[in-house]
Short mmCIF file of C-alpha atoms and ligand atoms in Angstrom, two decimals:
data_model
loop_
_atom_site.label_atom_id
_atom_site.label_comp_id
_atom_site.label_asym_id
_atom_site.label_seq_id
_atom_site.Cartn_x
_atom_site.Cartn_y
_atom_site.Cartn_z
CA MET A 146 -8.60 30.40 1.53
CA MET A 147 -6.30 28.40 3.81
CA HIS A 148 -3.72 30.36 5.76
CA PRO A 149 -0.25 28.72 5.86
CA SER A 150 -0.40 28.56 9.65
CA ASP A 151 -3.85 26.95 9.75
CA THR A 152 -3.93 23.51 11.28
CA LEU A 153 -6.06 21.11 9.27
CA ARG A 154 -8.80 19.26 11.14
CA ALA A 155 -8.51 15.54 10.49
CA ALA A 156 -10.96 12.68 10.93
CA VAL A 157 -9.97 9.02 11.22
CA ILE A 158 -12.49 6.38 10.16
CA GLY A 159 -11.73 2.82 11.33
CA LEU A 160 -9.93 2.13 14.61
CA GLY A 161 -8.94 -1.51 14.31
CA PRO A 162 -5.29 -2.48 14.81
CA ARG A 163 -4.17 -0.37 11.85
CA GLY A 164 -6.25 2.75 12.52
CA SER A 165 -5.54 2.84 16.26
CA GLY A 166 -1.91 1.91 15.61
CA LEU A 167 -1.49 4.93 13.33
CA LEU A 168 -2.98 7.42 15.81
CA PRO A 169 0.29 8.11 17.69
CA THR A 170 2.13 8.66 14.38
CA MET A 171 -0.67 10.95 13.20
CA THR A 172 -0.34 13.15 16.27
CA ALA A 173 3.30 13.73 15.27
CA VAL A 174 2.44 14.98 11.76
CA PRO A 175 2.84 18.74 11.46
CA GLY A 176 0.01 20.87 10.09
CA MET A 177 -2.92 18.73 11.21
CA ARG A 178 -4.75 17.77 14.36
CA ILE A 179 -7.20 14.91 14.83
CA THR A 180 -10.58 16.36 15.72
CA ALA A 181 -12.86 13.39 14.99
CA ILE A 182 -12.56 9.61 15.21
CA CYS A 183 -15.08 6.99 14.15
CA ASP A 184 -15.64 3.25 14.29
CA LEU A 185 -18.74 1.09 14.23
CA ASP A 186 -17.46 -0.43 17.47
CA ALA A 187 -17.95 1.91 20.46
CA ASP A 188 -15.22 0.16 22.48
CA LEU A 189 -12.67 0.86 19.76
CA VAL A 190 -13.75 4.50 19.62
CA LYS A 191 -13.19 4.75 23.39
CA LYS A 192 -9.79 3.07 23.05
CA GLY A 193 -8.83 5.46 20.22
CA SER A 194 -9.97 8.42 22.27
CA ASP A 195 -7.80 7.26 25.20
CA ILE A 196 -4.75 6.90 22.94
CA LEU A 197 -5.26 10.48 21.78
CA LYS A 198 -5.93 11.85 25.27
CA GLU A 199 -2.61 10.38 26.43
CA ARG A 200 -1.05 12.65 23.84
CA GLY A 201 -3.11 15.67 24.81
CA VAL A 202 -5.53 15.43 21.87
CA GLU A 203 -9.31 15.72 22.39
CA ALA A 204 -11.30 14.34 19.45
CA GLU A 205 -15.04 14.04 18.99
CA CYS A 206 -16.22 10.44 18.83
CA PHE A 207 -18.56 8.95 16.22
CA GLN A 208 -19.92 5.56 15.19
CA ASP A 209 -21.45 6.77 11.92
CA TYR A 210 -19.07 8.47 9.49
CA HIS A 211 -21.98 10.20 7.72
CA GLU A 212 -22.25 12.50 10.76
CA ILE A 213 -18.67 13.62 10.17
CA ILE A 214 -19.59 14.50 6.59
CA ARG A 215 -22.75 16.33 7.66
CA ARG A 216 -21.15 18.54 10.30
CA LYS A 217 -18.75 20.10 7.74
CA GLU A 218 -15.91 20.59 10.25
CA THR A 219 -13.33 18.30 8.66
CA ASP A 220 -10.50 19.37 6.35
CA LEU A 221 -9.19 15.89 5.57
CA VAL A 222 -9.97 12.29 6.37
CA PHE A 223 -8.17 8.97 6.70
CA VAL A 224 -10.21 5.88 5.76
CA ILE A 225 -8.75 2.84 7.54
CA THR A 226 -11.67 0.43 7.65
CA ASN A 227 -11.59 -2.80 5.65
CA TRP A 228 -11.25 -4.23 2.16
CA ILE A 229 -14.99 -4.13 1.52
CA SER A 230 -15.70 -0.63 2.80
CA HIS A 231 -12.63 1.48 1.89
CA ILE A 232 -13.86 2.38 -1.56
CA PRO A 233 -17.52 3.24 -0.83
CA ILE A 234 -16.58 5.31 2.23
CA THR A 235 -13.82 7.07 0.29
CA ILE A 236 -16.26 7.86 -2.51
CA ASP A 237 -18.70 9.43 -0.01
CA PHE A 238 -15.97 11.71 1.35
CA LEU A 239 -14.66 12.63 -2.10
CA ARG A 240 -18.13 13.54 -3.29
CA ALA A 241 -18.57 15.65 -0.15
CA GLY A 242 -15.40 17.55 -1.13
CA ILE A 243 -13.27 16.36 1.81
CA PRO A 244 -9.67 15.45 0.84
CA THR A 245 -9.30 11.74 1.52
CA ALA A 246 -6.46 9.30 2.11
CA ALA A 247 -7.47 5.63 1.98
CA GLU A 248 -5.65 2.59 3.33
CA VAL A 249 -4.61 -0.12 0.93
CA CYS A 250 -6.40 -3.26 -0.19
CA GLY A 251 -7.15 -5.25 -3.32
CA ALA A 252 -10.39 -4.46 -5.14
CA SER A 253 -13.36 -6.79 -5.19
CA SER A 254 -14.19 -5.89 -8.79
CA LEU A 255 -13.05 -3.71 -11.67
CA ARG A 256 -16.29 -1.77 -11.30
CA GLU A 257 -15.36 -0.39 -7.89
CA CYS A 258 -11.97 0.74 -9.25
CA TRP A 259 -13.74 2.68 -11.98
CA GLU A 260 -16.22 4.13 -9.46
CA LEU A 261 -13.35 5.40 -7.33
CA VAL A 262 -11.64 6.98 -10.35
CA ARG A 263 -14.84 8.64 -11.53
CA ALA A 264 -15.68 9.95 -8.04
CA GLN A 265 -12.26 11.58 -7.81
CA GLU A 266 -12.36 12.99 -11.34
CA GLU A 267 -15.90 14.33 -11.05
CA SER A 268 -15.44 15.86 -7.59
CA GLY A 269 -11.87 17.08 -8.14
CA THR A 270 -11.29 16.36 -4.43
CA PRO A 271 -7.68 15.45 -3.52
CA PHE A 272 -7.17 11.73 -2.99
CA MET A 273 -4.10 9.84 -1.84
CA PHE A 274 -3.72 6.08 -1.68
CA LEU A 275 -1.88 5.20 1.54
CA GLU A 276 0.60 2.79 -0.03
CA ASN A 277 3.20 3.28 2.65
CA CYS A 278 5.78 0.95 1.08
CA CYS A 279 6.30 3.55 -1.65
CA PHE A 280 7.87 5.55 1.20
CA GLY A 281 10.06 2.66 2.41
CA ARG A 282 13.74 3.40 2.79
CA LEU A 283 14.95 0.81 0.27
CA GLU A 284 12.14 1.55 -2.17
CA LEU A 285 12.90 5.28 -2.16
CA ALA A 286 16.65 4.62 -2.47
CA ALA A 287 15.95 2.45 -5.53
CA LEU A 288 13.71 5.17 -6.99
CA ARG A 289 16.54 7.64 -6.56
CA LEU A 290 19.09 5.27 -8.16
CA ALA A 291 16.71 4.66 -11.06
CA ARG A 292 16.08 8.36 -11.65
CA GLU A 293 19.80 9.16 -11.46
CA GLY A 294 20.45 6.49 -14.10
CA VAL A 295 22.65 4.39 -11.80
CA LEU A 296 20.71 1.19 -12.61
CA GLY A 297 20.64 1.97 -16.34
CA ARG A 298 17.39 1.34 -18.16
CA VAL A 299 15.16 -0.53 -15.71
CA GLU A 300 13.69 -3.60 -17.40
CA TYR A 301 12.67 -5.98 -14.65
CA ALA A 302 11.33 -5.73 -11.11
CA GLU A 303 9.99 -7.99 -8.40
CA GLY A 304 7.72 -7.28 -5.47
CA ALA A 305 6.06 -9.50 -2.92
CA TYR A 306 3.85 -9.59 0.09
CA CYS A 307 5.44 -12.46 2.01
CA HIS A 308 3.99 -12.17 5.47
CA ASP A 309 3.08 -15.19 7.55
CA ILE A 310 -0.19 -13.98 9.08
CA ARG A 311 -1.69 -17.39 9.92
CA TYR A 312 -1.61 -16.52 13.62
CA ALA A 313 -4.16 -13.76 12.94
CA PHE A 314 -6.53 -16.08 11.09
CA LEU A 315 -8.21 -17.78 14.05
CA ASN A 316 -11.40 -15.71 13.89
CA PRO A 317 -13.57 -16.35 10.81
CA GLU A 318 -15.44 -13.06 11.38
CA ARG A 319 -12.43 -10.86 10.59
CA HIS A 320 -12.83 -9.41 7.11
CA ARG A 321 -9.37 -10.45 6.06
CA VAL A 322 -9.95 -14.05 7.12
CA LYS A 323 -13.26 -14.14 5.28
CA ALA A 324 -11.53 -12.84 2.18
CA ASN A 325 -8.95 -15.64 2.30
CA ILE A 326 -11.68 -18.24 2.82
CA HIS A 327 -13.91 -17.07 -0.01
CA ARG A 328 -11.66 -15.32 -2.51
CA HIS A 329 -8.42 -16.12 -4.25
CA GLY A 330 -5.64 -14.63 -6.34
CA ASP A 331 -3.31 -11.88 -5.14
CA LEU A 332 -5.57 -10.50 -2.41
CA TYR A 333 -3.12 -7.83 -1.25
CA PRO A 334 -1.12 -6.62 -4.25
CA THR A 335 -0.34 -3.00 -3.43
CA HIS A 336 2.68 -3.40 -1.14
CA SER A 337 4.36 -5.38 -3.92
CA ILE A 338 3.30 -3.47 -7.02
CA GLY A 339 3.35 0.09 -5.59
CA ALA A 340 7.02 0.95 -5.36
CA VAL A 341 8.03 -0.90 -8.54
CA SER A 342 5.24 0.93 -10.42
CA LYS A 343 6.64 4.24 -9.26
CA ILE A 344 10.11 3.27 -10.48
CA LEU A 345 8.68 2.18 -13.85
CA ARG A 346 6.69 5.45 -14.18
CA VAL A 347 3.37 3.60 -14.32
CA ASN A 348 0.54 6.03 -15.22
CA CYS A 349 3.15 8.68 -16.13
CA GLY A 350 4.61 7.57 -19.46
CA ASN A 351 4.14 3.87 -18.87
CA ARG A 352 1.30 1.61 -17.78
CA LEU A 353 0.45 -1.89 -16.62
CA VAL A 354 -0.89 -3.75 -19.64
CA SER A 355 -1.57 -7.37 -18.70
CA VAL A 356 -1.27 -9.85 -15.86
CA SER A 357 -0.86 -13.64 -15.92
CA SER A 358 -1.16 -15.49 -12.63
CA MET A 359 -0.83 -18.98 -11.25
CA GLY A 360 -1.49 -20.26 -7.76
CA SER A 361 -0.20 -23.06 -5.53
CA PRO A 362 -2.43 -25.44 -3.56
CA ALA A 363 -4.02 -24.11 -0.37
CA ASN A 364 -2.89 -26.38 2.48
CA GLY A 365 -1.20 -23.82 4.71
CA MET A 366 -4.06 -23.10 7.11
CA ARG A 367 -5.06 -26.75 7.51
CA SER A 368 -1.48 -27.65 8.35
CA TYR A 369 -1.32 -24.73 10.80
CA PHE A 370 -4.51 -25.78 12.60
CA ASP A 371 -3.39 -29.43 12.73
CA ARG A 372 -0.18 -28.40 14.44
CA PHE A 373 -1.12 -25.46 16.63
CA ALA A 374 -4.91 -25.32 17.10
CA PRO A 375 -6.43 -28.76 16.40
CA ASP A 376 -9.60 -27.94 18.36
CA ASN A 377 -10.35 -24.73 16.48
CA PRO A 378 -13.61 -25.16 14.53
CA MET A 379 -12.00 -23.37 11.60
CA ARG A 380 -9.71 -26.37 11.08
CA ASP A 381 -12.07 -27.93 8.56
CA ILE A 382 -12.88 -24.77 6.64
CA PRO A 383 -11.23 -24.90 3.22
CA PHE A 384 -9.41 -21.72 2.20
CA ALA A 385 -10.04 -20.60 -1.38
CA CYS A 386 -6.93 -18.42 -1.46
CA GLU A 387 -3.84 -20.16 -2.78
CA ASP A 388 -0.93 -20.34 -0.31
CA VAL A 389 1.28 -18.67 -2.93
CA THR A 390 0.13 -16.66 -5.94
CA CYS A 391 2.64 -15.61 -8.61
CA SER A 392 1.84 -13.00 -11.23
CA LEU A 393 3.73 -11.74 -14.25
CA ILE A 394 2.84 -8.26 -15.40
CA ARG A 395 3.76 -6.74 -18.73
CA CYS A 396 4.18 -2.95 -18.99
CA ALA A 397 3.60 -0.76 -22.03
CA GLY A 398 7.36 -0.10 -22.23
CA GLY A 399 7.98 -3.85 -22.39
CA GLU A 400 9.20 -4.12 -18.78
CA LEU A 401 8.36 -7.24 -16.81
CA ILE A 402 7.21 -7.35 -13.17
CA PHE A 403 7.03 -10.49 -11.04
CA LEU A 404 4.70 -10.33 -8.03
CA LYS A 405 4.15 -12.81 -5.23
CA HIS A 406 1.43 -13.06 -2.58
CA ASN A 407 2.43 -15.47 0.17
CA VAL A 408 0.70 -15.19 3.56
CA LEU A 409 -0.40 -18.73 4.53
CA LEU A 410 2.90 -20.62 4.84
CA PRO A 411 5.69 -20.32 7.42
CA ARG A 412 8.39 -17.88 6.35
CA PRO A 413 10.07 -14.65 7.47
CA TYR A 414 8.61 -11.35 6.28
CA SER A 415 9.78 -9.92 2.97
CA ARG A 416 8.51 -7.59 0.29
CA GLY A 417 10.90 -9.31 -2.10
CA PHE A 418 11.69 -5.95 -3.64
CA LEU A 419 14.15 -6.13 -6.55
CA VAL A 420 14.88 -3.78 -9.43
CA GLN A 421 17.17 -4.62 -12.31
CA GLY A 422 18.39 -2.45 -15.15
CA THR A 423 21.03 -2.49 -17.86
CA LEU A 424 23.70 -1.31 -15.41
CA GLY A 425 22.84 -3.07 -12.18
CA ILE A 426 20.47 -4.56 -9.65
CA ILE A 427 19.26 -3.82 -6.12
CA SER A 428 17.66 -6.50 -3.96
CA GLU A 429 15.87 -6.50 -0.62
CA ASP A 430 16.37 -10.21 0.07
CA LYS A 431 20.09 -9.95 -0.68
CA ASP A 432 20.15 -6.64 1.21
CA ALA A 433 22.66 -5.65 -1.44
CA LEU A 434 23.35 -3.82 -4.66
CA HIS A 435 25.43 -4.62 -7.70
CA ILE A 436 26.44 -1.93 -10.19
CA GLU A 437 28.69 -2.90 -13.06
CA SER A 438 31.74 -0.70 -12.99
CA ALA A 439 33.41 0.73 -16.09
CA GLN A 440 36.55 -1.25 -15.25
CA GLU A 441 34.75 -4.57 -14.93
CA ASP A 442 35.28 -7.23 -17.53
CA GLY A 443 31.73 -7.60 -18.73
CA HIS A 444 32.39 -11.07 -20.10
CA ARG A 445 33.40 -12.68 -16.84
CA GLY A 446 29.94 -12.49 -15.32
CA HIS A 447 31.30 -12.49 -11.78
CA GLY A 448 29.54 -9.40 -10.48
CA GLU A 449 29.65 -9.15 -6.71
CA TRP A 450 26.99 -7.92 -4.32
CA GLN A 451 27.76 -4.85 -2.26
CA PRO A 452 25.97 -4.93 1.12
CA LEU A 453 23.56 -2.02 1.46
CA HIS A 454 24.71 -1.17 4.98
CA GLU A 455 28.08 -0.17 3.52
CA ILE A 456 26.57 2.42 1.20
CA ARG A 457 23.24 3.32 2.82
CA ASP A 458 24.23 6.93 3.38
CA GLN A 459 25.27 7.35 -0.25
CA ILE A 460 22.08 5.93 -1.74
CA ASP A 461 19.41 7.19 0.69
CA HIS A 462 16.66 9.26 -0.89
CA PRO A 463 16.65 12.86 0.42
CA LEU A 464 13.30 12.21 2.12
CA TRP A 465 14.93 9.51 4.23
CA ARG A 466 18.19 11.32 4.69
CA ASP A 467 16.33 14.24 6.24
CA TYR A 468 14.01 12.14 8.33
CA ALA A 469 14.77 11.57 12.00
CA ALA A 470 13.28 8.19 12.86
CA SER A 471 10.20 8.40 15.07
CA ALA A 472 10.22 5.90 17.94
CA SER A 473 6.44 5.53 17.89
CA ASP A 474 6.29 4.47 14.28
CA PRO A 475 5.90 0.71 13.83
CA HIS A 476 6.92 0.86 10.17
CA GLY A 477 10.26 2.55 10.69
CA GLY A 478 9.30 5.93 9.38
CA MET A 479 7.47 5.21 6.16
CA ASP A 480 4.05 5.69 7.78
CA PHE A 481 5.07 9.09 9.09
CA LEU A 482 6.48 10.07 5.71
CA GLU A 483 3.34 9.11 3.81
CA LEU A 484 0.98 10.82 6.29
CA ARG A 485 3.08 13.97 6.25
CA ASP A 486 3.16 13.85 2.46
CA PHE A 487 -0.65 13.78 2.27
CA VAL A 488 -1.04 16.70 4.67
CA ARG A 489 1.63 18.75 2.87
CA ARG A 490 0.00 18.17 -0.49
CA VAL A 491 -3.49 19.01 0.74
CA ARG A 492 -2.19 22.18 2.38
CA GLY A 493 -0.20 23.19 -0.68
CA ARG A 494 -2.91 22.10 -3.15
CA LEU A 495 -0.27 19.95 -4.83
CA PRO A 496 -0.87 16.86 -6.97
CA MET A 497 -0.60 13.56 -5.11
CA ALA A 498 2.48 11.36 -5.59
CA VAL A 499 0.31 8.25 -5.10
CA ASP A 500 -3.03 9.03 -6.68
CA VAL A 501 -6.34 7.56 -7.73
CA TYR A 502 -4.96 6.09 -10.97
CA ASP A 503 -2.26 4.29 -9.01
CA ALA A 504 -4.87 3.00 -6.58
CA ALA A 505 -7.08 1.64 -9.37
CA ALA A 506 -4.24 0.10 -11.41
CA TRP A 507 -2.84 -1.65 -8.34
CA MET A 508 -6.08 -2.74 -6.65
CA CYS A 509 -7.51 -4.22 -9.85
CA LEU A 510 -4.77 -6.86 -9.79
CA THR A 511 -6.80 -8.78 -7.21
CA PRO A 512 -9.81 -9.64 -9.40
CA LEU A 513 -7.63 -9.91 -12.52
CA SER A 514 -5.16 -12.34 -10.93
CA ALA A 515 -8.08 -14.51 -9.76
CA GLN A 516 -9.55 -14.44 -13.26
CA SER A 517 -6.20 -15.38 -14.79
CA ILE A 518 -5.77 -18.34 -12.41
CA GLU A 519 -9.27 -19.52 -13.30
CA MET A 520 -8.23 -19.44 -16.96
CA GLY A 521 -5.03 -21.44 -16.45
CA GLY A 522 -2.78 -18.41 -16.29
CA ALA A 523 -4.21 -16.69 -19.37
CA PRO A 524 -3.16 -13.01 -19.56
CA GLN A 525 -5.84 -10.55 -18.46
CA ALA A 526 -5.92 -7.01 -19.84
CA ILE A 527 -5.39 -4.35 -17.17
CA PRO A 528 -7.71 -1.38 -17.84
CA ASP A 529 -6.20 2.00 -18.59
CA PHE A 530 -7.86 3.94 -15.77
CA THR A 531 -6.33 7.18 -17.06
CA ASP A 532 -8.33 6.95 -20.31
CA GLY A 533 -5.18 7.42 -22.36
CA LYS A 534 -3.71 10.24 -20.29
CA TRP A 535 -0.87 8.00 -19.00
CA ALA A 536 1.25 8.69 -22.08
CA GLU A 537 1.39 12.43 -21.39
CA ARG A 538 1.07 12.64 -17.61
CA GLU A 539 4.02 14.15 -15.75
CA GLU A 540 5.55 12.19 -12.90
CA VAL A 541 4.89 13.73 -9.48
CA PRO A 542 8.19 13.47 -7.58
CA PHE A 543 8.53 12.29 -3.99
CA VAL A 544 9.85 15.38 -2.21
N1 NAD B 10 -0.41 -0.04 4.98
C1 NAD B 10 -0.14 -0.93 5.91
O1 NAD B 10 1.00 -1.20 6.24
C2 NAD B 10 -1.29 -1.63 6.56
C3 NAD B 10 -1.07 -2.40 7.71
C4 NAD B 10 -2.16 -3.02 8.30
C5 NAD B 10 -3.42 -2.88 7.76
N2 NAD B 10 -3.61 -2.13 6.64
C6 NAD B 10 -4.95 -1.93 6.06
O2 NAD B 10 -5.69 -1.14 6.96
C7 NAD B 10 -7.05 -1.55 6.97
C8 NAD B 10 -7.50 -1.80 8.39
O3 NAD B 10 -6.79 -2.88 8.94
P1 NAD B 10 -7.18 -3.48 10.37
O4 NAD B 10 -6.30 -4.64 10.58
O5 NAD B 10 -7.25 -2.40 11.37
O6 NAD B 10 -8.66 -4.02 10.04
P2 NAD B 10 -9.85 -4.40 11.05
O7 NAD B 10 -10.91 -5.05 10.23
O8 NAD B 10 -9.33 -5.13 12.24
O9 NAD B 10 -10.37 -2.99 11.54
C9 NAD B 10 -11.15 -2.17 10.72
C10 NAD B 10 -12.03 -1.31 11.60
O10 NAD B 10 -12.86 -0.53 10.76
C11 NAD B 10 -14.15 -0.46 11.35
N3 NAD B 10 -15.16 -0.19 10.32
C12 NAD B 10 -15.57 -0.98 9.31
N4 NAD B 10 -16.54 -0.37 8.59
C13 NAD B 10 -16.73 0.84 9.17
C14 NAD B 10 -17.60 1.92 8.91
N5 NAD B 10 -18.51 1.87 7.91
N6 NAD B 10 -17.54 3.00 9.70
C15 NAD B 10 -16.65 3.06 10.73
N7 NAD B 10 -15.80 2.06 11.03
C16 NAD B 10 -15.84 0.97 10.27
C17 NAD B 10 -14.35 -1.84 11.98
O11 NAD B 10 -15.32 -1.78 13.01
C18 NAD B 10 -12.95 -2.14 12.50
O12 NAD B 10 -12.77 -1.74 13.83
C19 NAD B 10 -7.11 -2.81 6.11
O13 NAD B 10 -7.66 -2.49 4.88
C20 NAD B 10 -5.70 -3.24 5.93
O14 NAD B 10 -5.48 -3.82 4.68
C21 NAD B 10 -2.56 -1.49 6.05
#
């Protein structure tokens, strides 16, 4: 039985830019201490160990995560490897009974989504999907506004992963580059679908029913190489992934979600987050909110945007209001909030706010969007990974 003052022993698997980048934030999370780190690459393990030592943390070093499972000295684990290995590694830890948090990705197949769900259900081991954008300041403010009824009945939402990452695509051996060369569709759907799913109570009274997708041509990388790296041998490699993929998702409650994946053309970063209900709308790209007031003449249609900076303090979610921004956190606090949430919930044996059903419903959009594009945009059924439980499941609040 865990004592409230016990510090949980954490392992981190995968020390690429994301895993090593999260280490400083992890050392700031109360209630846990990193005791083991692992990567296939010994140099990255050494680098990770040095990052921790600078913060006074001594962790054992591994290149084979199975050893961490075997030694039975780990209370929770963070899987931060790559799109191909997240799910199998997570399943190994879940089946070994070690509470697991896994970084985000799109699935390769529906089968692996089902395998993840079954592993969690059969083992009963706590699992959290590290969809950090659910903990974003704007996303949580919108969740609060939706739950307080300020937006009215939410009917429509948008999300996007608009992130020009062409600069990082110069090495064909990186898993993410390989994925964009060989696969297509919305390869990275969770940052866009996660927060809007939470607002629409997906898997807790609502569910994602179908997805229809279309894709643009794929000329972004060729144009990039022509202009900035004409001698790179990758210049002539065709990319299978469309430069822009657009998906329309229908929910069981009739709501509509528009998603965009856009990583191979020049543009500023945006998650294109937007939520619209019968009383108003909040938009990331506008950085503004519009709520129809009781005094407004509803027939004039001249609603004005109110800049978010004017009302941030009034709309902030309590999680953000209470959070003092951590200087070492590259994602402005949402990484810290999600990591702390996982540790709190493992310690308190509480249900996860972002769970295995969310992970499966969001990750499956990758193969389904590809399938839809191949069929000219034909709607693809999204499996009900809860096996019908979605209608009765209670929402787990972000607290
Ligand atoms: N939530 C976010 O904001 C966010 C941001 C960046 C990346 N990510 C996700 O984090 C993951 C990691 O990203 P990255 O850029 O660091 O990727 P990366 O491929 O550069 O690094 C992954 C690391 O995992 C290691 N690895 C792979 N298989 C392993 C295994 N079996 N055992 C031990 N180590 C193994 C690799 O050697 C590599 O060092 C990706 O899935 C990415 O989508 C999330």
